[in-house]
DNA sequence: CACGGCAGACTAACCAGTCGGTATGTGGAA
DNA sequence: TTCCACATACCGACTGGTTAGTCTGCCGTG
């Protein structure tokens, strides 16, 4: 039934038109929100028609989910790499905390869609996204707990709350960060990671 | 032209029906999002008809703006009170930081609407809301800067970023906080304020 | 009787998704 | 080489359904 439809598969060879459609949709969703963006607008901006869009994607919602899974995959991979590295906990946390800030800023459109439009997904897809998000959260929490057990981090705050505290600031980036501002992504990331580490000092 | 329309004025004597409509709309917007909630749903849930709603409000968007201005008014008042108090900076920051967490949790519906649906407002109204938010932000920043100047807070991070860091976590509350969870609003608030203060230690 | 408060049918606009049709490309048989 | 069969890629008019907002009129109260 799916024909050439591009479900939500791995990475590899997506067709140029499909890629352009997804990129255009991402931009428009970020600018105007999911509900305020019509399928017609997307195909017009991408220079094709509805026939093309529905040839590659099953529904408007599928476009949204594609954005999510791309972001989640990317960030999970990066977190795993930093967490598994061979370095002191303190440094691994700092690098992971800073990295998620940089990649979030570099994909600010995806991020703002992610945090603003998740509730537009159908219950099943929403559940799936939440599960992936939890996996990410747990991985980060484990890292904090490791530091707390080994005594380099304070145990004054439950690790769960610490993670939510930091990801709050990441979440918030799309609200206030502007590329034309005075701070580079890396500078912002270093500051935010520093705040986290300072808060965790015993 | 406005007749009995309730623009977006002060506090005082709003009619019961108008209050019920606003409360119902707030709940539905928080549950389903602004765009996914039809005016028909709101009036059905409130036990009236469209005639009543458009008698008291000029448009669906006006309902949204009412939610915003109520929250902003409340939080600005409280921040001013804490900031103007006669106490050491450290304590004033701690109390203000904790208070905004408590009041956000106590009005979690308003908060999630606020952070998720601001982009649904028309440009003018959006601008107005942003201006009020900036006022709030600046007040908080001034407090941090005062502490930095007097040496009780580290100057390692620009005050602006510190404010965004903390409000990120406040913003984020509506994503993860659940009333049935293990922590009371006050406990969460104390933890988050503590994290902020610990991060600011010189 | 005048008017605020509200009912509810109505309208004009819009939108996601469908579907029959067309163009382009590819591989194999004659 | 020519021609046919078939699939992929895409077009765009159309449909069924929904929505915000309007408008006419009723009804109880002062």
Tab-separated table of C-alpha atoms in Angstrom, chain A:
chain	number	residue	atom	x	y	z
A	1	UNK	CA	0.000	0.000	0.000
A	2	UNK	CA	2.931	2.266	0.600
A	3	UNK	CA	4.365	2.170	-2.892
A	4	UNK	CA	7.430	4.386	-2.889
A	5	UNK	CA	6.339	6.095	0.293
A	6	UNK	CA	9.240	6.940	2.530
A	7	UNK	CA	7.794	5.800	5.836
A	8	UNK	CA	10.297	7.113	8.319
A	9	UNK	CA	13.219	4.894	7.606
A	10	UNK	CA	16.916	5.214	8.125
A	11	UNK	CA	19.214	7.773	6.618
A	12	UNK	CA	20.406	6.995	3.088
A	13	UNK	CA	19.084	7.850	-0.305
A	14	UNK	CA	16.096	10.153	-0.145
A	15	UNK	CA	15.134	11.742	-3.422
A	16	UNK	CA	15.888	15.436	-3.944
A	17	UNK	CA	12.231	16.400	-4.205
A	18	UNK	CA	11.393	14.610	-0.973
A	19	UNK	CA	14.311	16.289	0.762
A	20	UNK	CA	13.296	19.696	-0.515
A	21	UNK	CA	9.735	19.147	0.637
A	22	UNK	CA	10.883	18.198	4.123
A	23	UNK	CA	13.256	21.152	4.352
A	24	UNK	CA	10.566	23.559	3.192
A	25	UNK	CA	8.025	22.110	5.576
A	26	UNK	CA	10.501	22.375	8.440
A	27	UNK	CA	11.098	26.025	7.753
A	28	UNK	CA	7.413	26.845	7.412
A	29	UNK	CA	6.413	24.853	10.499
A	30	UNK	CA	9.048	26.712	12.481
A	31	UNK	CA	7.956	30.093	11.157
A	32	UNK	CA	4.191	29.726	11.357
A	33	UNK	CA	3.495	26.615	13.366
A	34	UNK	CA	2.193	23.282	12.181
A	35	UNK	CA	-1.506	24.066	12.124
A	36	UNK	CA	-1.079	27.424	10.465
A	37	UNK	CA	0.872	25.933	7.596
A	38	UNK	CA	-1.252	24.433	4.834
A	39	UNK	CA	-0.087	21.616	2.630
A	40	UNK	CA	-0.703	23.919	-0.307
A	41	UNK	CA	1.746	26.461	1.097
A	42	UNK	CA	4.400	23.800	1.504
A	43	UNK	CA	4.141	22.503	-2.036
A	44	UNK	CA	3.977	26.012	-3.475
A	45	UNK	CA	7.126	27.023	-1.597
A	46	UNK	CA	8.861	23.831	-2.689
A	47	UNK	CA	7.849	24.377	-6.313
A	48	UNK	CA	5.825	21.190	-6.705
A	49	UNK	CA	2.212	20.142	-6.187
A	50	UNK	CA	0.231	18.049	-3.774
A	51	UNK	CA	0.640	15.033	-5.991
A	52	UNK	CA	4.373	15.088	-5.353
A	53	UNK	CA	4.031	15.516	-1.612
A	54	UNK	CA	1.548	12.696	-1.209
A	55	UNK	CA	3.694	10.596	-3.466
A	56	UNK	CA	6.540	10.706	-0.933
A	57	UNK	CA	4.726	11.207	2.361
A	58	UNK	CA	1.632	9.499	3.683
A	59	UNK	CA	0.230	12.552	5.428
A	60	UNK	CA	0.995	16.013	6.693
A	61	UNK	CA	1.656	14.491	10.079
A	62	UNK	CA	4.355	12.281	8.580
A	63	UNK	CA	6.334	15.376	7.700
A	64	UNK	CA	6.238	16.427	11.325
A	65	UNK	CA	7.339	13.040	12.544
A	66	UNK	CA	10.221	13.017	10.097
A	67	UNK	CA	11.518	16.211	11.658
A	68	UNK	CA	11.315	14.640	15.095
A	69	UNK	CA	13.009	11.391	14.326
A	70	UNK	CA	15.853	13.139	12.539
A	71	UNK	CA	16.540	15.374	15.534
A	72	UNK	CA	16.185	12.569	18.046
A	73	UNK	CA	18.461	10.236	16.130
A	74	UNK	CA	21.136	12.891	15.791
A	75	UNK	CA	21.113	13.939	19.425
A	76	UNK	CA	20.967	10.423	20.802
A	77	UNK	CA	23.978	9.417	18.728
A	78	UNK	CA	25.968	12.386	19.922
A	79	UNK	CA	25.041	11.930	23.564
A	80	UNK	CA	26.031	8.273	23.424
A	81	UNK	CA	29.387	9.177	21.915
A	82	UNK	CA	30.165	11.716	24.630
A	83	UNK	CA	28.874	9.539	27.443
A	84	UNK	CA	30.899	6.513	26.356
A	85	UNK	CA	34.119	8.464	25.927
A	86	UNK	CA	37.143	7.679	28.028
A	87	UNK	CA	37.377	10.770	30.215
A	88	UNK	CA	36.538	11.939	33.739
A	89	UNK	CA	32.785	12.200	34.432
A	90	UNK	CA	33.039	15.905	34.942
A	91	UNK	CA	34.467	16.406	31.481
A	92	UNK	CA	32.014	14.044	29.808
A	93	UNK	CA	29.068	15.856	31.357
A	94	UNK	CA	30.478	19.208	30.366
A	95	UNK	CA	31.017	18.153	26.781
A	96	UNK	CA	27.652	16.445	26.453
A	97	UNK	CA	25.858	19.417	28.006
A	98	UNK	CA	27.605	21.857	25.696
A	99	UNK	CA	27.165	19.711	22.618
A	100	UNK	CA	23.406	19.470	22.915
A	101	UNK	CA	23.301	23.255	23.075
A	102	UNK	CA	25.398	23.656	19.943
A	103	UNK	CA	23.455	21.122	17.902
A	104	UNK	CA	20.172	22.598	19.100
A	105	UNK	CA	21.217	26.054	17.972
A	106	UNK	CA	22.476	24.716	14.676
A	107	UNK	CA	19.063	23.128	14.095
A	108	UNK	CA	16.953	25.786	15.729
A	109	UNK	CA	14.063	25.287	13.303
A	110	UNK	CA	13.804	21.609	14.115
A	111	UNK	CA	14.144	22.361	17.802
A	112	UNK	CA	11.387	24.935	17.944
A	113	UNK	CA	9.071	22.643	16.033
A	114	UNK	CA	9.989	19.837	18.349
A	115	UNK	CA	9.201	21.690	21.522
A	116	UNK	CA	6.184	23.576	20.269
A	117	UNK	CA	4.322	21.106	18.102
A	118	UNK	CA	4.714	17.737	19.745
A	119	UNK	CA	1.093	17.744	20.857
A	120	UNK	CA	0.014	17.874	17.212
A	121	UNK	CA	1.093	14.295	16.728
A	122	UNK	CA	-1.416	11.489	16.971
A	123	UNK	CA	-1.364	9.590	20.291
A	124	UNK	CA	0.626	6.647	18.923
A	125	UNK	CA	3.302	8.748	17.277
A	126	UNK	CA	3.401	10.997	20.308
A	127	UNK	CA	3.967	7.984	22.538
A	128	UNK	CA	6.792	6.814	20.331
A	129	UNK	CA	8.501	10.202	20.419
A	130	UNK	CA	8.110	10.407	24.178
A	131	UNK	CA	9.713	7.011	24.580
A	132	UNK	CA	12.729	8.077	22.547
A	133	UNK	CA	12.979	11.266	24.498
A	134	UNK	CA	12.897	9.348	27.767
A	135	UNK	CA	15.776	7.184	26.593
A	136	UNK	CA	17.778	10.327	25.989
A	137	UNK	CA	16.852	11.760	29.364
A	138	UNK	CA	17.775	8.528	31.174
A	139	UNK	CA	21.164	8.392	29.540
A	140	UNK	CA	21.945	11.897	30.666
A	141	UNK	CA	20.628	11.214	34.142
A	142	UNK	CA	22.832	8.154	34.465
A	143	UNK	CA	25.807	10.345	33.722
A	144	UNK	CA	24.859	12.802	36.451
A	145	UNK	CA	24.276	9.974	38.903
A	146	UNK	CA	27.661	8.511	38.115
A	147	UNK	CA	29.233	11.825	39.047
A	148	UNK	CA	27.188	12.028	42.217
A	149	UNK	CA	28.178	8.522	43.313
A	150	UNK	CA	31.837	9.179	42.716
A	151	UNK	CA	31.625	12.356	44.765
A	152	UNK	CA	32.519	14.938	42.113
A	153	UNK	CA	28.938	16.255	41.967
A	154	UNK	CA	26.764	17.446	44.816
A	155	UNK	CA	23.873	15.182	45.769
A	156	UNK	CA	21.805	18.113	47.036
A	157	UNK	CA	19.474	17.897	44.011
A	158	UNK	CA	17.964	14.707	42.581
A	159	UNK	CA	19.606	13.850	39.264
A	160	UNK	CA	16.233	13.897	37.520
A	161	UNK	CA	15.673	17.502	38.437
A	162	UNK	CA	19.176	18.436	37.370
A	163	UNK	CA	18.528	16.980	33.931
A	164	UNK	CA	15.212	18.816	33.622
A	165	UNK	CA	16.914	21.978	34.770
A	166	UNK	CA	19.512	21.802	32.056
A	167	UNK	CA	17.129	20.725	29.308
A	168	UNK	CA	14.836	23.517	30.262
A	169	UNK	CA	17.528	25.910	29.153
A	170	UNK	CA	18.044	23.957	25.931
A	171	UNK	CA	14.320	23.888	25.280
A	172	UNK	CA	14.234	27.621	25.889
A	173	UNK	CA	16.932	28.437	23.329
A	174	UNK	CA	14.516	28.690	20.438
A	175	UNK	CA	12.672	31.411	22.335
A	176	UNK	CA	15.529	33.799	22.799
A	177	UNK	CA	18.593	32.808	20.771
A	178	UNK	CA	19.148	34.815	17.589
A	179	UNK	CA	22.025	34.022	15.228
A	180	UNK	CA	22.696	37.722	14.779
A	181	UNK	CA	23.170	38.156	18.527
A	182	UNK	CA	26.542	38.768	20.215
A	183	UNK	CA	27.253	35.175	21.249
A	184	UNK	CA	28.280	32.311	19.000
A	185	UNK	CA	26.604	28.942	19.507
A	186	UNK	CA	29.773	27.599	21.080
A	187	UNK	CA	30.006	30.503	23.488
A	188	UNK	CA	26.420	30.035	24.605
A	189	UNK	CA	27.045	26.314	24.974
A	190	UNK	CA	30.144	26.875	27.092
A	191	UNK	CA	28.306	29.290	29.356
A	192	UNK	CA	25.331	26.983	29.844
A	193	UNK	CA	27.526	23.952	30.461
A	194	UNK	CA	29.518	26.020	32.910
A	195	UNK	CA	26.384	27.021	34.792
A	196	UNK	CA	25.409	23.371	35.059
A	197	UNK	CA	28.805	22.293	36.308
A	198	UNK	CA	28.975	25.168	38.778
A	199	UNK	CA	25.556	24.240	40.141
A	200	UNK	CA	26.799	20.697	40.609
A	201	UNK	CA	29.934	21.594	42.566
A	202	UNK	CA	29.781	19.877	45.967
